[in-house]
PDB file of C-alpha atoms in Angstrom:
ATOM      1  CA  MET X 123      10.296  13.007 -10.144  1.00 96.00           C
ATOM      2  CA  THR X 124       8.649  11.548  -7.056  1.00 98.00           C
ATOM      3  CA  ARG X 125       7.713   7.883  -7.483  1.00 98.00           C
ATOM      4  CA  ILE X 126       4.700   6.445  -5.666  1.00 98.00           C
ATOM      5  CA  GLY X 127       3.977   2.714  -5.526  1.00 98.00           C
ATOM      6  CA  ILE X 128       0.349   1.637  -5.307  1.00 99.00           C
ATOM      7  CA  ILE X 129       0.540  -1.661  -3.442  1.00 98.00           C
ATOM      8  CA  LEU X 130      -2.300  -4.092  -4.074  1.00 98.00           C
ATOM      9  CA  GLY X 131      -2.447  -5.826  -0.707  1.00 98.00           C
ATOM     10  CA  SER X 132      -4.668  -8.798  -1.490  1.00 98.00           C
ATOM     11  CA  THR X 133      -3.780 -12.052  -3.230  1.00 97.00           C
ATOM     12  CA  ARG X 134      -7.134 -13.717  -2.648  1.00 96.00           C
ATOM     13  CA  PRO X 135      -8.841 -15.351  -5.665  1.00 96.00           C
ATOM     14  CA  GLY X 136     -11.668 -13.105  -6.896  1.00 94.00           C
ATOM     15  CA  ARG X 137     -10.249 -10.193  -4.893  1.00 96.00           C
ATOM     16  CA  ASN X 138     -12.071  -6.848  -4.930  1.00 97.00           C
ATOM     17  CA  GLY X 139      -8.738  -5.130  -4.445  1.00 98.00           C
ATOM     18  CA  GLU X 140      -7.684  -5.435  -8.063  1.00 98.00           C
ATOM     19  CA  ALA X 141     -10.512  -3.171  -9.285  1.00 98.00           C
ATOM     20  CA  VAL X 142      -9.852  -0.763  -6.416  1.00 98.00           C
ATOM     21  CA  ALA X 143      -6.104  -0.593  -7.129  1.00 98.00           C
ATOM     22  CA  ARG X 144      -6.708  -0.036 -10.844  1.00 98.00           C
ATOM     23  CA  TRP X 145      -9.108   2.813  -9.982  1.00 98.00           C
ATOM     24  CA  VAL X 146      -6.442   4.356  -7.739  1.00 98.00           C
ATOM     25  CA  LEU X 147      -3.907   4.052 -10.556  1.00 98.00           C
ATOM     26  CA  ASP X 148      -6.305   5.530 -13.142  1.00 98.00           C
ATOM     27  CA  VAL X 149      -7.014   8.558 -10.954  1.00 98.00           C
ATOM     28  CA  ALA X 150      -3.331   8.938 -10.050  1.00 98.00           C
ATOM     29  CA  LYS X 151      -2.172   8.781 -13.682  1.00 98.00           C
ATOM     30  CA  GLN X 152      -4.184  11.951 -14.388  1.00 98.00           C
ATOM     31  CA  ARG X 153      -1.798  13.846 -12.101  1.00 98.00           C
ATOM     32  CA  THR X 154       1.502  15.441 -13.083  1.00 98.00           C
ATOM     33  CA  ASP X 155       3.124  15.823  -9.647  1.00 98.00           C
ATOM     34  CA  ALA X 156       4.478  12.254  -9.403  1.00 98.00           C
ATOM     35  CA  GLU X 157       4.902   8.978 -11.238  1.00 98.00           C
ATOM     36  CA  PHE X 158       2.622   6.183 -10.091  1.00 98.00           C
ATOM     37  CA  GLU X 159       3.056   2.444 -10.534  1.00 98.00           C
ATOM     38  CA  LEU X 160       0.942  -0.525  -9.488  1.00 98.00           C
ATOM     39  CA  VAL X 161       2.743  -3.104  -7.334  1.00 98.00           C
ATOM     40  CA  ASP X 162       0.694  -6.319  -7.198  1.00 98.00           C
ATOM     41  CA  LEU X 163       1.746  -8.740  -4.471  1.00 98.00           C
ATOM     42  CA  LEU X 164       0.714 -11.621  -6.732  1.00 97.00           C
ATOM     43  CA  ASP X 165       3.643 -10.740  -8.991  1.00 97.00           C
ATOM     44  CA  TYR X 166       6.154 -11.386  -6.180  1.00 97.00           C
ATOM     45  CA  GLN X 167       5.016 -14.767  -4.851  1.00 95.00           C
ATOM     46  CA  LEU X 168       6.482 -14.090  -1.427  1.00 97.00           C
ATOM     47  CA  PRO X 169       6.314 -17.188   0.793  1.00 97.00           C
ATOM     48  CA  HIS X 170       5.664 -16.854   4.496  1.00 96.00           C
ATOM     49  CA  LEU X 171       8.644 -14.889   5.832  1.00 95.00           C
ATOM     50  CA  ASP X 172      11.636 -17.149   5.252  1.00 97.00           C
ATOM     51  CA  GLU X 173      14.636 -14.944   6.016  1.00 96.00           C
ATOM     52  CA  SER X 174      16.640 -16.159   9.020  1.00 96.00           C
ATOM     53  CA  ILE X 175      18.189 -12.749   9.744  1.00 96.00           C
ATOM     54  CA  PRO X 176      15.930  -9.899  10.962  1.00 96.00           C
ATOM     55  CA  PRO X 177      15.010  -7.477   8.143  1.00 97.00           C
ATOM     56  CA  SER X 178      16.378  -4.522  10.121  1.00 96.00           C
ATOM     57  CA  LEU X 179      19.894  -5.817   9.393  1.00 97.00           C
ATOM     58  CA  GLY X 180      19.308  -5.710   5.625  1.00 95.00           C
ATOM     59  CA  GLN X 181      21.087  -9.006   4.936  1.00 97.00           C
ATOM     60  CA  TYR X 182      18.563 -10.563   2.561  1.00 97.00           C
ATOM     61  CA  THR X 183      19.530 -14.024   1.324  1.00 97.00           C
ATOM     62  CA  GLN X 184      16.525 -15.108  -0.721  1.00 97.00           C
ATOM     63  CA  PRO X 185      16.196 -13.994  -4.373  1.00 97.00           C
ATOM     64  CA  HIS X 186      12.486 -13.200  -3.877  1.00 98.00           C
ATOM     65  CA  THR X 187      13.367 -10.923  -0.947  1.00 98.00           C
ATOM     66  CA  GLN X 188      16.097  -9.187  -2.926  1.00 98.00           C
ATOM     67  CA  ARG X 189      13.687  -8.569  -5.819  1.00 98.00           C
ATOM     68  CA  TRP X 190      11.001  -7.270  -3.422  1.00 98.00           C
ATOM     69  CA  ALA X 191      13.539  -5.023  -1.665  1.00 98.00           C
ATOM     70  CA  SER X 192      14.696  -3.577  -4.985  1.00 98.00           C
ATOM     71  CA  THR X 193      11.117  -2.757  -5.975  1.00 98.00           C
ATOM     72  CA  ILE X 194      10.215  -1.097  -2.672  1.00 98.00           C
ATOM     73  CA  ALA X 195      13.525   0.818  -2.534  1.00 98.00           C
ATOM     74  CA  SER X 196      12.736   2.373  -5.926  1.00 98.00           C
ATOM     75  CA  PHE X 197       9.753   4.334  -4.566  1.00 98.00           C
ATOM     76  CA  ASP X 198       9.536   7.552  -2.554  1.00 98.00           C
ATOM     77  CA  GLY X 199       6.128   6.798  -1.080  1.00 98.00           C
ATOM     78  CA  PHE X 200       3.204   4.420  -1.212  1.00 99.00           C
ATOM     79  CA  VAL X 201      -0.532   4.027  -1.316  1.00 99.00           C
ATOM     80  CA  MET X 202      -1.522   0.695   0.197  1.00 99.00           C
ATOM     81  CA  VAL X 203      -4.790  -0.779  -1.026  1.00 98.00           C
ATOM     82  CA  THR X 204      -5.962  -3.102   1.723  1.00 98.00           C
ATOM     83  CA  PRO X 205      -8.960  -5.270   2.441  1.00 98.00           C
ATOM     84  CA  GLU X 206     -10.145  -5.728   5.982  1.00 97.00           C
ATOM     85  CA  TYR X 207     -10.068  -9.321   7.163  1.00 96.00           C
ATOM     86  CA  ASN X 208     -11.068  -9.993  10.778  1.00 95.00           C
ATOM     87  CA  HIS X 209     -10.506  -6.394  11.931  1.00 95.00           C
ATOM     88  CA  SER X 210      -7.048  -6.194  10.316  1.00 97.00           C
ATOM     89  CA  THR X 211      -5.201  -6.144   7.029  1.00 97.00           C
ATOM     90  CA  SER X 212      -4.564  -9.175   4.859  1.00 98.00           C
ATOM     91  CA  GLY X 213      -1.919 -11.668   5.892  1.00 97.00           C
ATOM     92  CA  ALA X 214      -0.328 -11.287   2.453  1.00 98.00           C
ATOM     93  CA  LEU X 215       0.200  -7.539   2.897  1.00 98.00           C
ATOM     94  CA  LYS X 216       1.490  -7.908   6.458  1.00 98.00           C
ATOM     95  CA  ASN X 217       3.898 -10.621   5.323  1.00 98.00           C
ATOM     96  CA  ALA X 218       5.163  -8.481   2.423  1.00 98.00           C
ATOM     97  CA  ILE X 219       5.728  -5.543   4.751  1.00 98.00           C
ATOM     98  CA  ASP X 220       7.571  -7.728   7.281  1.00 98.00           C
ATOM     99  CA  PHE X 221      10.136  -8.923   4.721  1.00 98.00           C
ATOM    100  CA  LEU X 222      11.845  -5.497   4.674  1.00 98.00           C
ATOM    101  CA  TYR X 223      12.878  -2.635   6.903  1.00 98.00           C
ATOM    102  CA  ALA X 224      15.184   0.090   5.573  1.00 97.00           C
ATOM    103  CA  GLU X 225      13.407   0.139   2.211  1.00 98.00           C
ATOM    104  CA  TRP X 226      10.292   1.506   3.981  1.00 98.00           C
ATOM    105  CA  ASN X 227      12.097   4.112   6.113  1.00 98.00           C
ATOM    106  CA  ASN X 228      11.478   7.846   5.652  1.00 98.00           C
ATOM    107  CA  LYS X 229       8.748   7.379   3.079  1.00 98.00           C
ATOM    108  CA  ALA X 230       5.144   8.517   3.128  1.00 98.00           C
ATOM    109  CA  VAL X 231       2.225   6.118   3.037  1.00 99.00           C
ATOM    110  CA  GLY X 232      -1.486   6.597   2.469  1.00 98.00           C
ATOM    111  CA  PHE X 233      -4.272   4.058   2.586  1.00 98.00           C
ATOM    112  CA  VAL X 234      -7.229   3.009   0.468  1.00 98.00           C
ATOM    113  CA  SER X 235      -9.226   0.390   2.312  1.00 98.00           C
ATOM    114  CA  TYR X 236     -12.374  -1.591   1.703  1.00 98.00           C
ATOM    115  CA  GLY X 237     -14.633  -3.824   3.740  1.00 97.00           C
ATOM    116  CA  SER X 238     -17.932  -3.920   5.573  1.00 95.00           C
ATOM    117  CA  ALA X 239     -16.772  -1.040   7.790  1.00 95.00           C
ATOM    118  CA  GLY X 240     -14.753   0.595   5.014  1.00 97.00           C
ATOM    119  CA  GLY X 241     -11.596  -1.230   6.008  1.00 97.00           C
ATOM    120  CA  THR X 242     -10.833   1.356   8.682  1.00 97.00           C
ATOM    121  CA  ARG X 243      -9.740  -1.193  11.268  1.00 98.00           C
ATOM    122  CA  ALA X 244      -7.185  -2.606   8.823  1.00 98.00           C
ATOM    123  CA  VAL X 245      -5.784   0.889   8.384  1.00 98.00           C
ATOM    124  CA  GLU X 246      -5.569   1.362  12.156  1.00 98.00           C
ATOM    125  CA  HIS X 247      -3.231  -1.629  12.298  1.00 98.00           C
ATOM    126  CA  LEU X 248      -1.230  -0.481   9.270  1.00 98.00           C
ATOM    127  CA  ARG X 249      -0.679   2.944  10.854  1.00 98.00           C
ATOM    128  CA  LEU X 250       0.956   1.273  13.874  1.00 98.00           C
ATOM    129  CA  ILE X 251       3.152  -0.812  11.587  1.00 98.00           C
ATOM    130  CA  ALA X 252       4.099   2.276   9.544  1.00 98.00           C
ATOM    131  CA  GLY X 253       5.272   4.025  12.700  1.00 98.00           C
ATOM    132  CA  GLU X 254       7.591   1.152  13.569  1.00 98.00           C
ATOM    133  CA  LEU X 255       9.008   1.234  10.034  1.00 98.00           C
ATOM    134  CA  GLN X 256       9.721   4.977  10.279  1.00 98.00           C
ATOM    135  CA  MET X 257       7.097   5.799   7.658  1.00 98.00           C
ATOM    136  CA  ALA X 258       4.983   8.948   7.702  1.00 98.00           C
ATOM    137  CA  ASP X 259       1.345   7.920   7.397  1.00 98.00           C
ATOM    138  CA  VAL X 260      -0.850  10.693   6.046  1.00 98.00           C
ATOM    139  CA  ARG X 261      -4.114  11.624   7.712  1.00 98.00           C
ATOM    140  CA  ALA X 262      -6.385  11.411   4.666  1.00 98.00           C
ATOM    141  CA  GLN X 263      -7.580   7.988   3.581  1.00 98.00           C
ATOM    142  CA  VAL X 264     -10.204   6.403   1.373  1.00 98.00           C
ATOM    143  CA  ALA X 265     -12.591   4.019   3.131  1.00 98.00           C
ATOM    144  CA  LEU X 266     -14.727   2.054   0.672  1.00 98.00           C
ATOM    145  CA  SER X 267     -17.802   0.246   1.942  1.00 98.00           C
ATOM    146  CA  LEU X 268     -18.798  -3.107   0.528  1.00 97.00           C
ATOM    147  CA  PHE X 269     -22.402  -1.920   0.994  1.00 97.00           C
ATOM    148  CA  THR X 270     -22.253   1.388  -0.882  1.00 97.00           C
ATOM    149  CA  ASP X 271     -19.169   1.288  -3.143  1.00 98.00           C
ATOM    150  CA  PHE X 272     -19.698  -2.206  -4.572  1.00 97.00           C
ATOM    151  CA  GLU X 273     -22.705  -3.786  -6.285  1.00 97.00           C
ATOM    152  CA  ASN X 274     -23.495  -7.205  -4.823  1.00 96.00           C
ATOM    153  CA  PHE X 275     -20.355  -6.852  -2.687  1.00 95.00           C
ATOM    154  CA  SER X 276     -18.160  -7.575  -5.712  1.00 95.00           C
ATOM    155  CA  VAL X 277     -18.541  -5.059  -8.571  1.00 97.00           C
ATOM    156  CA  PHE X 278     -16.625  -1.889  -7.753  1.00 98.00           C
ATOM    157  CA  THR X 279     -18.773   1.225  -8.258  1.00 97.00           C
ATOM    158  CA  PRO X 280     -17.283   3.938  -6.043  1.00 98.00           C
ATOM    159  CA  ASN X 281     -19.378   6.896  -5.007  1.00 96.00           C
ATOM    160  CA  GLU X 282     -18.219  10.093  -6.701  1.00 95.00           C
ATOM    161  CA  PHE X 283     -17.084  11.678  -3.418  1.00 97.00           C
ATOM    162  CA  GLN X 284     -14.491   8.902  -3.097  1.00 98.00           C
ATOM    163  CA  ARG X 285     -12.518  10.452  -5.993  1.00 98.00           C
ATOM    164  CA  GLY X 286     -12.116  13.631  -3.922  1.00 98.00           C
ATOM    165  CA  ALA X 287     -10.987  11.600  -0.911  1.00 98.00           C
ATOM    166  CA  LEU X 288      -8.487   9.784  -3.112  1.00 98.00           C
ATOM    167  CA  ASN X 289      -7.073  13.001  -4.548  1.00 98.00           C
ATOM    168  CA  THR X 290      -6.665  14.429  -1.044  1.00 98.00           C
ATOM    169  CA  THR X 291      -4.839  11.255  -0.002  1.00 98.00           C
ATOM    170  CA  LEU X 292      -2.602  11.446  -3.088  1.00 98.00           C
ATOM    171  CA  ASP X 293      -1.917  15.156  -2.435  1.00 98.00           C
ATOM    172  CA  GLN X 294      -0.705  14.327   1.052  1.00 98.00           C
ATOM    173  CA  VAL X 295       1.354  11.271   0.017  1.00 98.00           C
ATOM    174  CA  VAL X 296       3.122  13.231  -2.739  1.00 98.00           C
ATOM    175  CA  ALA X 297       3.764  16.243  -0.474  1.00 98.00           C
ATOM    176  CA  TRP X 298       5.110  14.147   2.399  1.00 98.00           C
ATOM    177  CA  SER X 299       7.190  12.005   0.046  1.00 98.00           C
ATOM    178  CA  GLY X 300       8.887  15.173  -1.186  1.00 97.00           C
ATOM    179  CA  ALA X 301       9.316  16.562   2.303  1.00 98.00           C
ATOM    180  CA  LEU X 302      11.016  13.350   3.478  1.00 98.00           C
ATOM    181  CA  ALA X 303      13.431  13.224   0.526  1.00 97.00           C
ATOM    182  CA  PRO X 304      16.334  14.839   2.444  1.00 96.00           C
ATOM    183  CA  LEU X 305      16.109  12.078   5.062  1.00 95.00           C
ATOM    184  CA  ARG X 306      16.271   9.379   2.397  1.00 91.00           C
ATOM    185  CA  HIS X 307      19.241  10.919   0.576  1.00 80.00           C
ATOM    186  CA  ARG X 308      21.713  11.340   3.437  1.00 71.00           C
TER     187      ARG X 308
END
């Protein structure tokens, strides 16, 4: 069965992303077309990129990189839950992405973002990164506003229409993950 990792892309204390990622997982677990698993960057404790050899060569020397690579390799596609910091994604998510290369290739990725402008500028940057990593980024996305989908900017209360946007995003990630399978299994 298709496996989709839901990557929680914030490690910030008091992060809003944890509630968002758990909501994504709760909605996803109601589906039967794929298996979904939460991947919390806090559980990996990745330092600032500390591999001396470029990730594209796949010669990982650090145990934390090898563990991270094994996790990412086990999935067919991803949903990245990202905050928007200063018109981009979090440094923690960018760093985690940069540790690897081949483990991302030929996999689908969708985005759930949050911020004052719905996190859309963070997703714009992630789409460029996905292209370089040979990932297929799906068109649909969920853009959560700190003004309308959170009470007091911190208690996650998504508008009901966001569930529909999330299911459309999941539909596309699952479909594209399946369509890319022949490229991953050569």
